[in-house]
Structure formats: structure tokens, C-alpha cells
Short mmCIF file of C-alpha atoms in Angstrom, two decimals:
data_model
loop_
_atom_site.label_atom_id
_atom_site.label_comp_id
_atom_site.label_asym_id
_atom_site.label_seq_id
_atom_site.Cartn_x
_atom_site.Cartn_y
_atom_site.Cartn_z
CA MET U 98 -0.10 -0.08 0.10
CA THR U 99 0.80 3.70 -0.95
CA CYS U 100 1.08 6.55 1.28
CA ASP U 101 -2.09 8.06 -0.54
CA SER U 102 -3.98 5.60 -0.65
CA ILE U 103 -3.31 5.20 3.39
CA ALA U 104 -4.63 8.31 3.00
CA THR U 105 -7.92 7.82 1.75
CA PHE U 106 -8.30 4.29 4.39
CA ILE U 107 -7.53 6.14 7.64
CA PRO U 108 -11.34 7.20 8.03
CA LEU U 109 -12.64 4.42 7.35
CA TYR U 110 -9.87 2.38 9.01
CA TYR U 111 -10.90 3.85 12.32
CA TYR U 112 -14.37 3.73 11.67
CA GLY U 113 -14.34 0.11 11.65
CA GLU U 114 -15.73 0.30 7.27
CA LEU U 115 -12.47 -1.50 6.03
CA THR U 116 -12.45 -5.18 5.63
CA PRO U 117 -10.02 -8.04 6.78
CA GLU U 118 -7.46 -8.05 4.51
CA GLU U 119 -7.37 -3.86 4.43
CA GLU U 120 -6.58 -3.29 7.48
CA ASP U 121 -3.62 -6.17 7.31
CA GLY U 122 -2.32 -3.67 4.95
CA VAL U 123 -3.24 -0.21 7.09
CA GLU U 124 -1.63 -1.70 10.05
CA GLU U 125 1.51 -2.79 8.47
CA HIS U 126 2.51 0.47 6.93
CA ILE U 127 1.66 2.78 9.13
CA HIS U 128 3.75 0.35 11.46
CA GLN U 129 6.94 1.40 9.27
CA CYS U 130 5.57 5.46 8.03
CA ARG U 131 5.98 7.98 10.67
CA ASP U 132 3.44 10.10 8.32
CA CYS U 133 1.23 8.06 7.51
CA ALA U 134 1.31 7.29 11.56
CA HIS U 135 0.79 11.09 12.85
CA ALA U 136 -2.32 10.77 9.89
CA MET U 137 -4.22 7.54 12.12
CA GLU U 138 -2.82 9.85 15.74
CA GLN U 139 -4.50 13.23 13.73
CA GLN U 140 -7.74 11.01 13.00
CA ARG U 141 -8.00 9.36 16.50
CA VAL U 142 -7.32 12.96 17.73
CA LEU U 143 -9.93 14.71 15.77
CA ALA U 144 -12.45 11.40 16.77
CA ALA U 145 -12.32 11.85 20.54
CA ALA U 146 -12.51 16.27 20.11
CA LEU U 147 -15.98 15.19 18.30
CA ASP U 148 -17.59 13.38 20.55
CA ARG U 149 -16.63 15.26 23.49
CA ARG U 150 -19.08 18.02 21.28
CA ASP U 151 -21.65 15.11 21.34
CA MET U 152 -24.63 17.21 22.75
CA GLN U 153 -27.32 14.99 24.48
CA VAL U 154 -30.54 15.57 25.07
CA PRO U 155 -32.22 17.41 27.68
CA PRO U 156 -34.59 14.47 28.92
CA LEU U 157 -37.32 17.97 29.61
CA LEU U 158 -36.71 18.28 25.80
CA LEU U 159 -37.67 14.59 25.34
CA GLU U 160 -40.78 14.57 27.37
CA ASP U 161 -42.14 17.88 26.03
CA CYS U 162 -41.40 16.72 22.35
CA ARG U 163 -43.17 13.55 23.53
CA ALA U 164 -46.36 15.09 24.46
CA ASP U 165 -46.53 17.99 21.50
CA LEU U 166 -46.50 15.00 19.51
CA ILE U 167 -49.48 12.67 21.79
CA ALA U 168 -51.68 16.11 21.51
CA ALA U 169 -50.70 16.14 18.42
CA VAL U 170 -51.83 12.56 17.39
CA HIS U 171 -55.07 12.95 19.47
CA GLY U 172 -56.10 15.91 17.86
CA GLY U 173 -56.44 14.40 15.07
CA VAL U 174 -56.60 17.09 12.03
CA SER U 175 -54.09 18.99 13.71
CA GLN U 176 -51.38 17.04 11.75
CA LEU U 177 -53.08 17.95 9.16
CA THR U 178 -52.42 21.47 9.42
CA ALA U 179 -49.17 21.81 11.86
CA PRO U 180 -46.53 23.79 10.28
CA VAL U 181 -43.42 23.03 11.37
CA ARG U 182 -43.07 25.71 13.15
CA SER U 183 -40.11 28.13 12.06
CA SER U 184 -37.33 30.75 14.73
CA VAL U 185 -38.90 33.59 13.02
CA LYS U 186 -42.05 32.60 12.30
CA LYS U 187 -44.31 30.55 14.71
CA GLY U 188 -47.51 28.38 13.58
CA PRO U 189 -50.59 28.43 14.40
CA TRP U 190 -50.55 25.46 16.58
CA ARG U 191 -47.41 26.93 18.34
CA LEU U 192 -49.09 29.29 19.27
CA PHE U 193 -51.50 28.19 20.11
CA LEU U 194 -50.09 25.55 22.87
CA ASP U 195 -47.88 28.38 23.30
CA ALA U 196 -51.70 29.95 24.44
CA VAL U 197 -52.66 27.19 26.71
CA ALA U 198 -49.30 26.92 28.39
CA ASP U 199 -49.02 29.86 29.15
CA SER U 200 -52.15 30.28 31.21
CA LEU U 201 -51.16 27.69 32.44
CA SER U 202 -48.37 27.69 33.69
CA ASN U 203 -48.60 29.16 37.16
CA LEU U 204 -49.74 25.98 38.30
CA GLY U 205 -46.68 25.00 39.21
CA ARG U 206 -47.21 21.07 38.48
CA LEU U 207 -45.61 20.15 35.17
CA ARG U 208 -47.99 17.27 33.50
CA GLN U 209 -51.10 19.15 34.11
CA PRO U 210 -49.95 21.84 31.53
CA ILE U 211 -49.14 18.67 28.91
CA GLY U 212 -52.15 16.68 30.01
CA ALA U 213 -54.50 19.87 30.32
CA VAL U 214 -52.80 21.30 26.59
CA ALA U 215 -53.81 17.53 25.41
CA LEU U 216 -57.78 17.94 26.42
CA VAL U 217 -57.13 21.73 25.36
CA ALA U 218 -56.52 20.77 21.95
CA ILE U 219 -59.02 18.15 21.20
CA GLY U 220 -61.18 20.17 21.63
CA PHE U 221 -59.76 23.46 19.59
CA PHE U 222 -59.50 21.24 16.82
CA GLY U 223 -62.63 18.80 17.71
CA ALA U 224 -64.49 22.76 17.68
CA ARG U 225 -62.88 23.88 14.07
CA LEU U 226 -64.01 21.30 11.67
CA THR U 227 -67.10 20.39 13.39
CA THR U 228 -68.14 24.20 13.09
CA PRO U 229 -70.57 24.49 10.18
CA ARG U 230 -68.82 26.15 6.89
CA PRO U 231 -70.48 26.44 3.99
CA ALA U 232 -68.26 23.39 2.58
CA ALA U 233 -68.46 22.89 -0.38
CA VAL U 234 -68.52 18.49 -0.13
CA ALA U 235 -71.31 17.95 2.38
CA HIS U 236 -69.68 17.50 5.64
CA PRO U 237 -71.27 14.36 7.97
CA ALA U 238 -69.76 16.12 11.04
CA ALA U 239 -71.51 19.41 10.15
CA SER U 240 -75.11 18.85 11.16
CA ASP U 241 -73.86 18.61 14.99
CA ASP U 242 -72.21 20.05 17.01
CA ASN U 243 -71.36 16.96 19.04
CA THR U 244 -69.99 14.60 17.25
CA PHE U 245 -66.34 14.80 16.77
CA THR U 246 -64.01 13.97 13.31
CA THR U 247 -60.81 12.48 13.48
CA VAL U 248 -59.17 12.85 9.93
CA ARG U 249 -56.94 9.14 9.75
CA SER U 250 -56.45 9.54 6.04
CA VAL U 251 -55.79 11.74 2.76
CA GLN U 252 -54.99 10.45 -0.81
CA PRO U 253 -55.51 11.69 -3.96
CA ASP U 254 -58.19 9.23 -5.60
CA ASN U 255 -58.17 7.94 -9.42
CA THR U 256 -60.35 10.25 -10.34
CA GLY U 257 -58.56 14.16 -9.15
CA GLY U 258 -60.30 14.17 -6.61
CA VAL U 259 -59.39 13.68 -2.62
CA GLN U 260 -60.30 10.34 -0.38
CA ILE U 261 -60.35 11.32 2.93
CA ALA U 262 -60.69 8.46 6.19
CA PHE U 263 -61.85 9.76 9.25
CA ASP U 264 -63.49 8.48 12.55
CA GLU U 265 -66.38 9.66 14.27
CA THR U 266 -67.21 10.13 17.72
CA ARG U 267 -70.14 11.03 18.98
CA ARG U 268 -70.35 13.38 23.12
CA ARG U 269 -72.29 12.47 26.08
CA VAL U 270 -72.48 15.11 29.08
CA GLU U 271 -73.34 13.56 32.14
CA HIS U 272 -73.78 15.52 34.82
CA GLY U 273 -73.82 13.55 39.09
CA ARG U 274 -71.79 13.66 42.47
CA LEU U 275 -68.57 12.02 43.17
CA ASP U 276 -71.08 10.15 44.74
CA ASP U 277 -72.48 8.77 42.48
CA PRO U 278 -72.26 4.90 41.15
CA ARG U 279 -73.14 6.03 37.32
CA ILE U 280 -70.35 8.40 37.25
CA GLN U 281 -67.74 7.32 39.60
CA SER U 282 -68.46 3.98 36.45
CA LEU U 283 -67.46 6.49 34.17
CA MET U 284 -64.91 7.60 36.26
CA LEU U 285 -63.34 4.80 36.14
CA ALA U 286 -63.71 4.21 32.67
CA GLY U 287 -61.76 7.13 32.19
CA ALA U 288 -58.87 5.76 34.33
CA HIS U 289 -58.16 3.59 31.13
CA GLU U 290 -58.76 5.61 28.26
CA ASP U 291 -56.20 5.95 25.95
CA ASN U 292 -55.68 9.98 26.23
CA PRO U 293 -52.74 10.10 29.02
CA ALA U 294 -55.40 13.88 29.64
CA VAL U 295 -58.43 12.56 30.57
CA ARG U 296 -57.02 9.27 32.67
CA TRP U 297 -55.29 11.90 34.33
CA GLU U 298 -57.82 13.66 35.05
CA SER U 299 -59.99 10.77 36.35
CA MET U 300 -57.89 9.67 38.78
CA ASP U 301 -57.69 13.54 40.18
CA LEU U 302 -61.02 13.30 40.46
CA LEU U 303 -61.39 9.39 41.80
CA ASN U 304 -61.47 8.60 45.83
CA TYR U 305 -61.24 6.17 47.54
CA ARG U 306 -64.07 5.50 50.24
CA GLU U 307 -64.54 2.64 53.29
CA GLY U 308 -64.75 -0.77 50.61
CA ALA U 309 -64.47 1.02 46.68
CA THR U 310 -62.10 -1.45 46.45
CA GLU U 311 -62.90 -0.30 42.66
CA VAL U 312 -61.61 2.53 43.11
CA ARG U 313 -58.42 1.25 44.46
CA ASP U 314 -57.40 -1.54 42.22
CA ALA U 315 -58.34 1.55 39.08
CA LEU U 316 -55.09 3.34 41.50
CA LEU U 317 -52.99 0.30 42.21
CA ASN U 318 -53.45 -0.81 38.76
CA ALA U 319 -52.44 3.02 36.70
CA VAL U 320 -49.41 3.08 39.76
CA ALA U 321 -48.01 0.23 38.37
CA GLN U 322 -48.77 -0.31 34.41
CA ASP U 323 -49.80 3.24 33.34
CA THR U 324 -46.89 4.68 30.50
CA ASN U 325 -47.65 7.36 31.92
CA PRO U 326 -45.30 9.05 34.84
CA GLY U 327 -47.88 11.76 35.26
CA VAL U 328 -50.32 9.88 35.35
CA ARG U 329 -49.27 7.27 38.26
CA GLN U 330 -47.56 10.36 39.10
CA LYS U 331 -51.80 11.60 40.67
CA ALA U 332 -52.45 8.26 41.29
CA LEU U 333 -50.03 7.68 44.08
CA GLU U 334 -51.40 11.30 45.16
CA LYS U 335 -54.93 9.60 45.34
CA LEU U 336 -53.36 6.45 47.17
CA LYS U 337 -52.35 8.82 50.39
CA PRO U 338 -55.10 7.76 52.65
CA LEU U 339 -54.06 3.55 51.66
CA ALA U 340 -50.71 3.91 52.86
CA SER U 341 -50.95 1.23 55.59
CA ASP U 342 -52.69 -1.15 53.42
CA PRO U 343 -51.09 -4.35 52.68
CA GLU U 344 -51.88 -4.56 49.16
CA VAL U 345 -51.25 -1.43 47.97
CA ARG U 346 -47.84 -1.30 49.90
CA LYS U 347 -46.67 -4.17 47.26
CA THR U 348 -48.39 -2.89 45.01
CA LEU U 349 -45.78 0.19 45.80
CA SER U 350 -41.94 -1.79 47.03
CA ARG U 351 -42.21 -2.87 43.04
CA VAL U 352 -43.23 -0.38 41.83
CA LEU U 353 -40.21 1.62 44.07
CA LEU U 354 -37.71 -1.74 42.61
CA THR U 355 -39.00 -1.52 38.65
CA ASP U 356 -40.15 2.08 37.74
CA ASP U 357 -38.38 4.13 35.68
CA ASN U 358 -39.39 7.05 36.89
CA ASP U 359 -36.79 8.48 39.69
CA SER U 360 -39.65 11.19 40.79
CA VAL U 361 -42.37 7.94 40.80
CA ARG U 362 -40.39 6.32 42.40
CA MET U 363 -39.51 10.06 45.21
CA GLN U 364 -43.09 9.93 45.84
CA VAL U 365 -43.56 6.16 45.88
CA VAL U 366 -40.87 6.50 49.07
CA ASP U 367 -42.20 9.37 50.95
CA LEU U 368 -45.95 7.05 51.07
CA LEU U 369 -43.77 3.76 51.80
CA VAL U 370 -42.22 5.84 55.31
CA ALA U 371 -45.43 6.85 56.31
CA HIS U 372 -46.03 2.94 57.86
CA ARG U 373 -42.60 1.50 58.59
CA ASP U 374 -43.40 -2.32 58.48
CA ASP U 375 -39.68 -5.10 59.03
CA TYR U 376 -39.83 -5.59 55.11
CA MET U 377 -40.06 -2.03 53.95
CA VAL U 378 -37.01 -1.50 55.56
CA GLY U 379 -34.96 -4.87 54.69
CA LEU U 380 -36.76 -3.22 50.89
CA MET U 381 -35.42 0.07 51.61
CA GLN U 382 -31.90 -1.32 53.05
CA GLY U 383 -31.37 -3.18 50.32
CA LEU U 384 -32.44 -0.68 47.83
CA VAL U 385 -29.89 2.55 49.33
CA GLN U 386 -26.26 0.23 48.72
CA ARG U 387 -27.41 -0.15 44.63
CA GLU U 388 -29.83 3.26 43.71
CA ARG U 389 -27.99 5.20 41.48
CA ASN U 390 -29.96 8.59 42.01
CA ASP U 391 -28.49 10.98 44.43
CA SER U 392 -31.63 12.16 45.66
CA LEU U 393 -33.04 8.83 45.26
CA ARG U 394 -30.44 7.28 46.90
CA LEU U 395 -30.50 9.87 50.68
CA LYS U 396 -34.04 10.08 50.88
CA LEU U 397 -33.95 6.42 51.15
CA GLU U 398 -31.00 6.80 53.27
CA LYS U 399 -33.22 9.55 55.63
CA ALA U 400 -36.06 7.73 55.61
CA LEU U 401 -34.50 4.67 56.99
CA LYS U 402 -33.04 7.25 59.50
CA ASP U 403 -36.62 8.46 60.17
CA MET U 404 -37.85 4.55 61.44
CA ASN U 405 -34.64 4.75 63.14
CA ALA U 406 -33.14 1.34 60.65
CA SER U 407 -29.48 1.16 59.81
CA VAL U 408 -28.47 2.34 56.19
CA GLY U 409 -26.74 -1.35 55.56
CA THR U 410 -27.67 -4.69 55.78
CA PHE U 411 -25.27 -6.62 57.91
CA MET D 1454 -20.04 7.61 20.37
CA ALA D 1455 -21.66 4.94 18.46
CA ASP D 1456 -25.94 5.03 18.67
CA ALA D 1457 -27.31 2.23 19.94
CA ALA D 1458 -30.59 2.46 17.86
CA GLY D 1459 -30.18 1.44 14.56
CA THR D 1460 -29.09 -2.14 16.66
CA VAL D 1461 -31.62 -2.15 19.21
CA GLY D 1462 -33.67 -2.08 15.85
CA ALA D 1463 -32.09 -5.06 14.42
CA ARG D 1464 -32.57 -6.59 17.21
CA LEU D 1465 -36.22 -6.14 18.84
CA SER D 1466 -37.03 -6.26 14.90
CA PRO D 1467 -39.58 -8.72 15.44
CA GLN D 1468 -42.02 -7.25 18.84
CA ILE D 1469 -41.57 -4.08 16.15
CA ASP D 1470 -42.14 -5.05 13.30
CA SER D 1471 -46.12 -6.62 15.05
CA LEU D 1472 -45.80 -2.57 16.73
CA ILE D 1473 -46.34 -1.14 13.20
CA ARG D 1474 -48.81 -4.03 11.78
CA ALA D 1475 -50.27 -2.77 15.30
CA ALA D 1476 -49.90 0.96 14.93
CA GLN D 1477 -51.26 0.41 11.15
CA SER D 1478 -54.43 -0.79 11.91
CA GLY D 1479 -54.87 1.67 14.41
CA ASP D 1480 -53.56 1.00 17.64
CA GLN D 1481 -52.02 4.58 19.71
CA ASP D 1482 -50.56 2.53 22.35
CA ALA D 1483 -48.45 1.14 19.42
CA PHE D 1484 -47.57 4.10 17.70
CA GLU D 1485 -46.76 5.84 21.17
CA GLN D 1486 -44.20 2.87 21.72
CA LEU D 1487 -43.09 2.54 18.20
CA VAL D 1488 -41.91 5.85 18.40
CA ARG D 1489 -40.32 5.36 21.54
CA THR D 1490 -37.89 2.87 20.56
CA TYR D 1491 -36.15 5.78 18.43
CA ASP D 1492 -36.74 9.19 19.39
CA GLN D 1493 -34.11 9.73 21.65
CA SER D 1494 -31.68 8.96 19.07
CA VAL D 1495 -33.42 10.66 16.13
CA LEU D 1496 -33.46 14.33 19.03
CA ARG D 1497 -30.12 13.90 19.24
CA LEU D 1498 -29.35 13.48 15.57
CA ALA D 1499 -31.11 16.51 15.64
CA MET D 1500 -29.95 18.08 18.57
CA ASN D 1501 -26.34 17.42 17.26
CA LEU D 1502 -26.36 18.71 13.77
CA LEU D 1503 -28.72 22.27 14.19
CA ARG D 1504 -26.76 22.67 17.49
CA SER D 1505 -30.68 24.51 18.74
CA PRO D 1506 -32.92 22.55 20.65
CA GLU D 1507 -36.44 25.04 19.15
CA ASP D 1508 -34.93 23.53 15.56
CA ALA D 1509 -34.58 19.29 17.05
CA ARG D 1510 -37.69 20.07 18.85
CA ASP D 1511 -38.94 20.52 15.45
CA VAL D 1512 -37.30 18.18 13.60
CA TYR D 1513 -38.59 15.96 15.99
CA GLN D 1514 -42.36 17.19 15.18
CA GLU D 1515 -42.84 17.07 12.27
CA ALA D 1516 -40.82 14.18 11.34
CA PHE D 1517 -43.22 12.03 13.20
CA LEU D 1518 -46.23 13.53 12.18
CA ARG D 1519 -45.25 12.38 9.05
CA VAL D 1520 -44.61 9.02 10.01
CA TYR D 1521 -48.14 8.76 11.40
CA ARG D 1522 -49.61 9.92 8.32
CA ASN D 1523 -47.22 7.49 6.16
CA LEU D 1524 -47.33 4.73 8.35
CA HIS D 1525 -50.03 2.70 6.26
CA SER D 1526 -47.45 2.95 3.61
CA PHE D 1527 -44.94 1.62 5.12
CA ARG D 1528 -44.16 -1.51 2.82
CA PHE D 1529 -41.67 -3.84 5.71
CA ASP D 1530 -39.39 -3.56 2.05
CA CYS D 1531 -36.33 -1.50 4.70
CA SER D 1532 -35.67 -1.92 8.01
CA PHE D 1533 -38.53 0.52 9.73
CA HIS D 1534 -34.85 2.05 10.85
CA THR D 1535 -34.38 3.13 7.90
CA TRP D 1536 -37.75 3.76 6.77
CA LEU D 1537 -37.33 6.64 9.42
CA TYR D 1538 -34.18 7.95 9.19
CA ARG D 1539 -34.65 8.84 5.43
CA ILE D 1540 -38.08 10.66 6.89
CA VAL D 1541 -35.43 11.99 9.86
CA THR D 1542 -32.59 12.82 7.23
CA ASN D 1543 -33.96 14.41 4.78
CA ILE D 1544 -36.25 17.33 7.76
CA CYS D 1545 -32.78 18.20 8.16
CA LEU D 1546 -30.66 18.35 5.21
CA ASP D 1547 -33.43 20.03 4.36
CA GLN D 1548 -33.22 23.19 7.51
CA LEU D 1549 -29.10 22.23 7.53
CA ARG D 1550 -29.11 23.62 3.44
CA LYS D 1551 -31.28 26.62 4.45
CA ARG D 1552 -28.74 27.70 6.74
CA LYS D 1553 -25.76 27.07 3.88
CA VAL D 1554 -27.57 29.83 1.62
CA ARG D 1555 -28.76 32.02 5.37
CA LYS D 1556 -25.44 31.52 6.83
CA GLU D 1557 -26.40 31.80 10.21
CA GLU D 1558 -25.08 28.33 11.66
CA SER D 1559 -24.01 29.36 15.13
CA SER D 1560 -22.94 26.02 17.94
CA THR D 1561 -24.95 28.49 20.58
CA VAL D 1562 -27.53 26.52 22.89
CA GLU D 1563 -30.78 28.10 22.92
CA THR D 1564 -31.28 27.41 26.62
CA SER D 1565 -34.45 28.10 29.24
CA GLU D 1566 -31.15 30.94 31.16
CA GLY D 1567 -30.64 32.44 27.29
CA PRO D 1568 -28.18 31.72 24.56
CA VAL D 1569 -25.35 29.07 25.67
CA ASP D 1570 -22.58 28.20 24.10
CA ARG D 1571 -21.76 24.02 24.57
CA MET D 1572 -17.88 24.69 23.83
CA GLU D 1573 -17.43 27.69 26.11
CA ALA D 1574 -19.43 26.11 28.57
CA PHE D 1575 -17.31 22.60 28.80
CA GLU D 1576 -14.59 24.60 27.90
CA GLU D 1577 -15.05 26.74 32.10
CA GLU D 1578 -15.38 23.65 33.12
CA ALA D 1579 -11.83 22.52 31.54
CA ALA D 1580 -10.81 25.47 33.25
CA HIS D 1581 -10.62 23.74 36.33
CA ALA D 1582 -8.45 21.00 36.84
CA ASP D 1583 -5.76 22.33 33.79
CA PRO D 1584 -5.83 26.50 31.94
CA GLU D 1585 -3.69 25.39 29.57
CA ARG D 1586 -4.82 22.69 28.75
CA SER D 1587 -8.02 23.83 29.28
CA LEU D 1588 -7.07 27.50 25.68
CA TRP D 1589 -6.04 23.98 23.00
CA ASN D 1590 -9.44 22.38 24.45
CA HIS D 1591 -11.04 25.95 23.40
CA GLN D 1592 -8.83 26.52 19.89
CA LEU D 1593 -9.09 23.08 18.44
CA ARG D 1594 -13.02 23.03 18.85
CA THR D 1595 -13.01 26.20 17.31
CA ARG D 1596 -11.29 25.34 14.32
CA ILE D 1597 -13.37 22.43 14.30
CA GLU D 1598 -16.81 24.27 14.61
CA ASP D 1599 -15.91 26.45 11.38
CA ALA D 1600 -14.96 23.12 9.55
CA LEU D 1601 -18.19 21.44 10.34
CA ARG D 1602 -19.94 24.35 9.17
CA ASP D 1603 -17.68 23.75 5.24
CA LEU D 1604 -19.15 21.12 5.36
CA THR D 1605 -21.56 20.17 2.61
CA PRO D 1606 -25.08 19.50 4.00
CA ARG D 1607 -24.40 15.97 2.77
CA GLU D 1608 -21.35 15.85 4.09
CA ARG D 1609 -22.25 16.86 7.51
CA MET D 1610 -24.83 14.10 7.73
CA VAL D 1611 -22.93 11.34 6.34
CA PHE D 1612 -20.46 12.15 9.15
CA GLU D 1613 -22.93 13.17 11.48
CA LEU D 1614 -24.51 9.09 11.26
CA ARG D 1615 -21.25 7.34 11.41
CA HIS D 1616 -19.36 9.47 14.08
CA TYR D 1617 -22.66 9.91 16.25
CA GLN D 1618 -24.64 7.43 15.70
CA GLY D 1619 -22.94 4.57 14.64
CA LEU D 1620 -24.45 3.42 10.85
CA ARG D 1621 -22.80 1.47 8.71
CA LEU D 1622 -21.98 3.46 5.91
CA ARG D 1623 -23.60 0.70 3.68
CA ASN D 1624 -26.94 1.22 5.95
CA ILE D 1625 -25.36 4.78 5.49
CA GLY D 1626 -25.95 4.72 2.28
CA GLU D 1627 -29.26 2.90 2.25
CA ILE D 1628 -30.87 5.50 3.96
CA LEU D 1629 -29.94 8.97 1.90
CA GLY D 1630 -31.19 6.87 -1.89
CA THR D 1631 -26.74 6.41 -2.53
CA THR D 1632 -25.31 4.04 -2.34
CA GLU D 1633 -22.49 2.61 0.32
CA GLU D 1634 -18.78 3.66 -2.20
CA ALA D 1635 -21.44 6.66 -2.51
CA ALA D 1636 -20.93 7.50 1.42
CA LYS D 1637 -17.41 6.36 1.95
CA ASN D 1638 -15.93 9.40 0.15
CA CYS D 1639 -18.33 11.89 1.96
CA LEU D 1640 -16.83 9.95 5.36
CA PHE D 1641 -13.66 10.54 3.53
CA ARG D 1642 -14.40 14.23 1.98
CA ALA D 1643 -15.50 15.06 5.38
CA THR D 1644 -12.76 13.90 7.34
CA GLN D 1645 -10.20 15.44 5.71
CA LYS D 1646 -11.46 18.77 5.79
CA MET D 1647 -11.89 18.68 9.53
CA ARG D 1648 -8.28 16.84 9.97
CA SER D 1649 -6.95 19.26 7.36
CA VAL D 1650 -7.74 21.80 10.14
CA LEU D 1651 -5.96 20.20 13.03
CA GLY D 1652 -2.90 21.47 11.54
CA ASP D 1653 -0.06 21.38 15.23
CA PHE D 1654 -2.96 20.49 17.22
CA THR D 1655 -1.48 16.78 17.06
#
């Protein structure tokens, strides 16, 4: 191999894109050629400097992007109208989200604005769709304010027109007291809705009363299985009066070991330490040894001290 | 340095396929799971290329809405990762081309505390440990940033996909609608340009 061909191979060698024979050729050459060995070193220095330039994605940004996407997807028609927001000019979707987020930002609870944005977005875009317009094509929902339309696909058809597939949902409104069994059953149904904002709102309104095992089970189910950490946290909040219930403590100990969200786990510790039992102390003593999150580890240590238990297991 | 998105996608292929099929038939949970499998690496790619959380957020939103709208047309004739990255890289390339025209790209990152230069922030952190080394790092980084700005959008994309996302050149060619050989040439030109700025830094 010549120095010219080695120059071409150096980045490919570094990134492991050469055949074994080519790799052998490069190694043999740089072993004998000081200039090419230097070029290889330059490649390594460059790669190391570039590694340090790598940007880590802020977790909140990722959560924010996901919430925006879910809101847009659940908003149905927004996906067809939302333009890419430019840094100079904001589109209607962004302006709408900004306005709602601004009006809710003083609530101080991150998940609530996100959930509320999703809820309001459904109403906003649903209302836009169902507002009667002097459209050339009759809209099935145009005559009924309680029918909501979600467009699933828009494609050109063979005749030069457009084929639109959409779902229609009819809305009914029920009023009643929170202890009304009919309202309770609707709220329990809301706890299983696809939309995390609806699940969050349902959790917020569900209140445990003596003997209402279906409410307790719905809350436990949300804590253990809901994919949205905001919903899990809201369910945990509502489980406070049940912190001594053995079934609740069993689920909470499982969540403490398995949940991937540190805020949820922090909240679980708060609930668990409210009532001391030996099993829980053992669980926390084991966990404190291997916990990676500093805040959570400190919280566990403090909880153990508060319960007069040793921090380590012996 | 390598991102595992492609590898994870390949390893989880049967699960991914069933998620795609479920999402194609309207299962929202499946769609969300599908998004969560890939979205971190998509956002990271956009952040690295555009150096702006706001622009990266736009790319994320636009890319996954396109996926949502067009998932029904995905026919499994390539991996989902490749299909998704075709969408993402097209959007990013458009942004990079616009910036080339406007010549306003910056390494400044917009944060809630105001604009912050990632390189400067790193340098300040390092300065406590070794001021001399820090100055050397700062100069090297400035040169690298300049060199990155001088790459064509396509060279920049190939480089990002290989160096930061850890994709194979064959896969990169497939994503960008070109050959492995053309991707190799792009990578070579990109690294040559960047190595030439190193000068006496080694």
C-alpha cells in the first residue's frame, strides 16, 4: 500500500469499515511509516474532540417533544395543519400551545399543563372541524355540534379528487355528584382511556371511600401499569389515605424496584415511610446500596434513619 | 460515541414489526411505543446537526407526524429504522441547506437561561482542572466548529450518522438513497476537511 491509498483508508480504518485484509495492510504500513502513523493519530485526536462535542438530549426536551406529539396525534386534524415552526415565525399550532401553556404555567405542576394541553387541543381542533362551514362537499358532522371527527388519512383518488378516511365520535355529557355510582363508573372508565390527559383527570377526581375496592384497584393499576409518569404520580397522590393497606404496599414496593421514573419512585418512598414495617425496611436497605440516583439514595437513607433503621444490611 | 438505535431496532425486529402492524391498524399505544423506541436517537441527531433545541424539536415533531401520516404505506421492504431515518435526514438536510443559504448557523444553544455556547461551557468546566489544556481544547474546538460549518450538508449528514449514531456506511447509503461507495467518499472528504484544520494540534 502507498501513502496515498493509506490516506483514503485512515477514516475507514478508524470507523471499522475496511475488510480484514485491508485492515492488515493499513496496520503493516503505519507500523513502518511515521507520516501515516501521525495521520492516524490525527484521526484519533479529531474523533476524541468530536466525541466531546456530542450533545446530550435534555430529558425534559424529550418529554416535551413526546407530549407535543401525543397532543397533535390525539388532536387528529392538527397533524394535517400543523406546519413546521420556524424560529422566526410561529405557526398556529405552536401559538395555540404557547398560549395554553402560558395560561397554565402558574399552576406549578408540570404534568397538569401537558395533560391539559392535550385535552384542550382535542376540543380546539375538534371544534374547528365540526364548525359548520359553507363547504362544497357535505360534511357528515357539520350539522351536529356533538360529533367529533378525526381524520386518519388523506389521499388522492383516481378521479383527481381526494379520499379522506375519518373516525366520528359522538359526545354525550353526564352531570352528577362524585359519589354517584353512574359517575364513578364513568370515571373508572376514564382511567383506561387512551388519552393520558383524560386518565390524569380521572385519577384526580377518583376518591377512595371505605370499601370501594374498585377505586383502589384502578389507582393501583395506574401506579403499576400506566405508561405516563404524570398519571402514575397522580394515582400515587390519591393512594395516600391507603398507605397502610397491605395490597397497596405490595404494589408500591414493586413500583419502587421497577419504575423507570425517579420522581415516581421518590413519591413511592414518601408513601412507604408513612407506615413502617420490617419488610419495607429490608427492601429499602437493599435498595440504598445500589441506587444510582443521588437524591433518591439520600431520601432512602433519611427515611431509614427516620424509622430508626440502619442504612446498611448486616 | 455510537448510538444503538439501529442495532436495537435490528435486535427487536419481530417486536418492532408487530408494533408497526398494530400501529398501522390504528393502535395509538403501539404507535407511541414505536416512537419511544427511536425518538431519543432522532432528537439527538437533530440536536447535534442543528445545535438548537427549538429546531431539534421542530424536526422531531415534523418527522413523527410524517411517520404517523404515512405509516400505512410502510411495506416492510426495508427496516423501519431505515425508513424513519430517510424521513428524519430529509428534514434535517432541508434545514441545513436553508442555513447554508442564510449562513447563520451557530454553535450557540438556546436554553431557558438564555443562549449558551456548548463549547464555551465545556471549556469553563475544564479550565478548573487545567487552564493550559483548556486553551488548547478551546482552539481545537473552534477550528472543528469552523470545519463542520464548511462541510456540505450531505458530508455533514454522513459524518453525523457514522460518528455519532454509529450507523454502517452501507446503511447510511441506503438511508440517503445513494451507494455505500458514495457514502465512503463523503466520509473521507468530511474527515479530510476536519483533519486539515487540526494543523499543529497533534
